[in-house]
Coordinates of C-alpha atoms in Angstrom, one line a residue:
P1 CA 0.2 0.5 -0.2
R2 CA 2.7 2.0 0.4
I3 CA 4.5 2.0 -2.1
T4 CA 1.2 2.5 -5.0
M5 CA 0.5 5.6 -2.5
K6 CA 4.2 7.4 -3.5
T7 CA 3.8 6.0 -6.8
A8 CA -0.2 7.6 -7.3
V9 CA 1.4 11.1 -5.7
F10 CA 3.8 11.1 -8.0
A11 CA 2.0 10.4 -10.8
S12 CA -0.3 13.2 -9.7
L13 CA 2.7 15.3 -9.6
L14 CA 3.5 14.7 -12.7
A15 CA 0.9 15.2 -14.4
S16 CA 0.0 18.4 -13.2
A17 CA 3.6 19.8 -14.2
A18 CA 3.5 18.6 -17.6
A19 CA 0.1 21.0 -17.3
F20 CA 1.9 23.9 -17.5
A21 CA 4.7 22.8 -20.3
P22 CA 4.8 24.8 -22.8
S23 CA 2.5 24.3 -26.0
A24 CA 4.3 24.8 -29.5
Q25 CA 2.2 27.3 -30.9
K26 CA 1.0 27.8 -35.0
A27 CA 1.6 30.4 -36.2
S28 CA -2.0 31.9 -37.9
S29 CA -2.3 34.3 -40.3
S30 CA -5.6 37.0 -40.4
A31 CA -6.7 39.4 -42.1
L32 CA -6.6 42.3 -38.5
K33 CA -1.9 41.9 -39.6
A34 CA -3.2 45.6 -41.8
F35 CA -3.9 46.6 -38.4
E36 CA -0.9 45.2 -36.3
D37 CA 1.1 49.1 -36.9
E38 CA -1.5 51.0 -35.7
L39 CA -1.3 53.1 -32.0
G40 CA -2.4 51.2 -29.2
V41 CA -1.5 48.3 -30.4
Q42 CA 1.0 46.5 -27.8
K43 CA 2.6 43.6 -26.7
P44 CA 1.6 40.6 -26.0
L45 CA -1.6 41.2 -27.5
G46 CA -1.1 42.9 -30.5
F47 CA -4.0 43.7 -32.1
F48 CA -6.7 43.5 -30.3
D49 CA -10.3 42.7 -32.0
P50 CA -12.7 40.3 -29.5
A51 CA -16.1 41.2 -30.9
G52 CA -14.5 40.9 -34.6
M53 CA -16.0 44.3 -36.3
L54 CA -13.1 44.9 -38.5
T55 CA -12.4 40.7 -40.2
N56 CA -12.1 42.2 -43.5
A57 CA -12.6 46.1 -43.2
S58 CA -11.0 48.6 -45.3
P59 CA -8.6 51.8 -43.9
Q60 CA -11.1 53.8 -43.7
R61 CA -13.7 52.1 -41.5
F62 CA -10.5 51.0 -38.8
E63 CA -10.0 55.3 -38.9
R64 CA -14.0 55.5 -38.6
L65 CA -14.1 53.6 -36.1
R66 CA -11.3 55.1 -34.2
E67 CA -12.8 58.6 -34.2
V68 CA -16.3 57.7 -32.9
E69 CA -14.4 55.2 -30.0
L70 CA -12.5 58.3 -29.5
K71 CA -15.8 60.8 -29.5
H72 CA -17.3 58.1 -27.4
G73 CA -14.6 58.3 -24.8
R74 CA -14.8 61.6 -24.3
I75 CA -18.5 62.4 -23.9
S76 CA -18.0 59.3 -21.1
M77 CA -15.3 61.3 -19.2
L78 CA -17.0 64.3 -19.6
A79 CA -20.5 63.1 -18.2
V80 CA -18.5 61.7 -15.1
V81 CA -17.5 64.9 -14.5
G82 CA -20.8 66.0 -14.6

């Protein structure tokens, strides 16, 4: 019983260590790479578009959405002040 318990503990430690081992990541290509050099892109996320609003978007659409986001942010800041 004592050897099997040590074996079980060792196996669980080995399995938990394997869970945190780095995995190889495959490089993926995306249409969002067109916006990777824009102002505000930060590592490690790169260009962050969780809603997918800019998938296959033109640079004009990107600029329009950026302007709208700035406008809404400024209005929100004024609304907080009162």
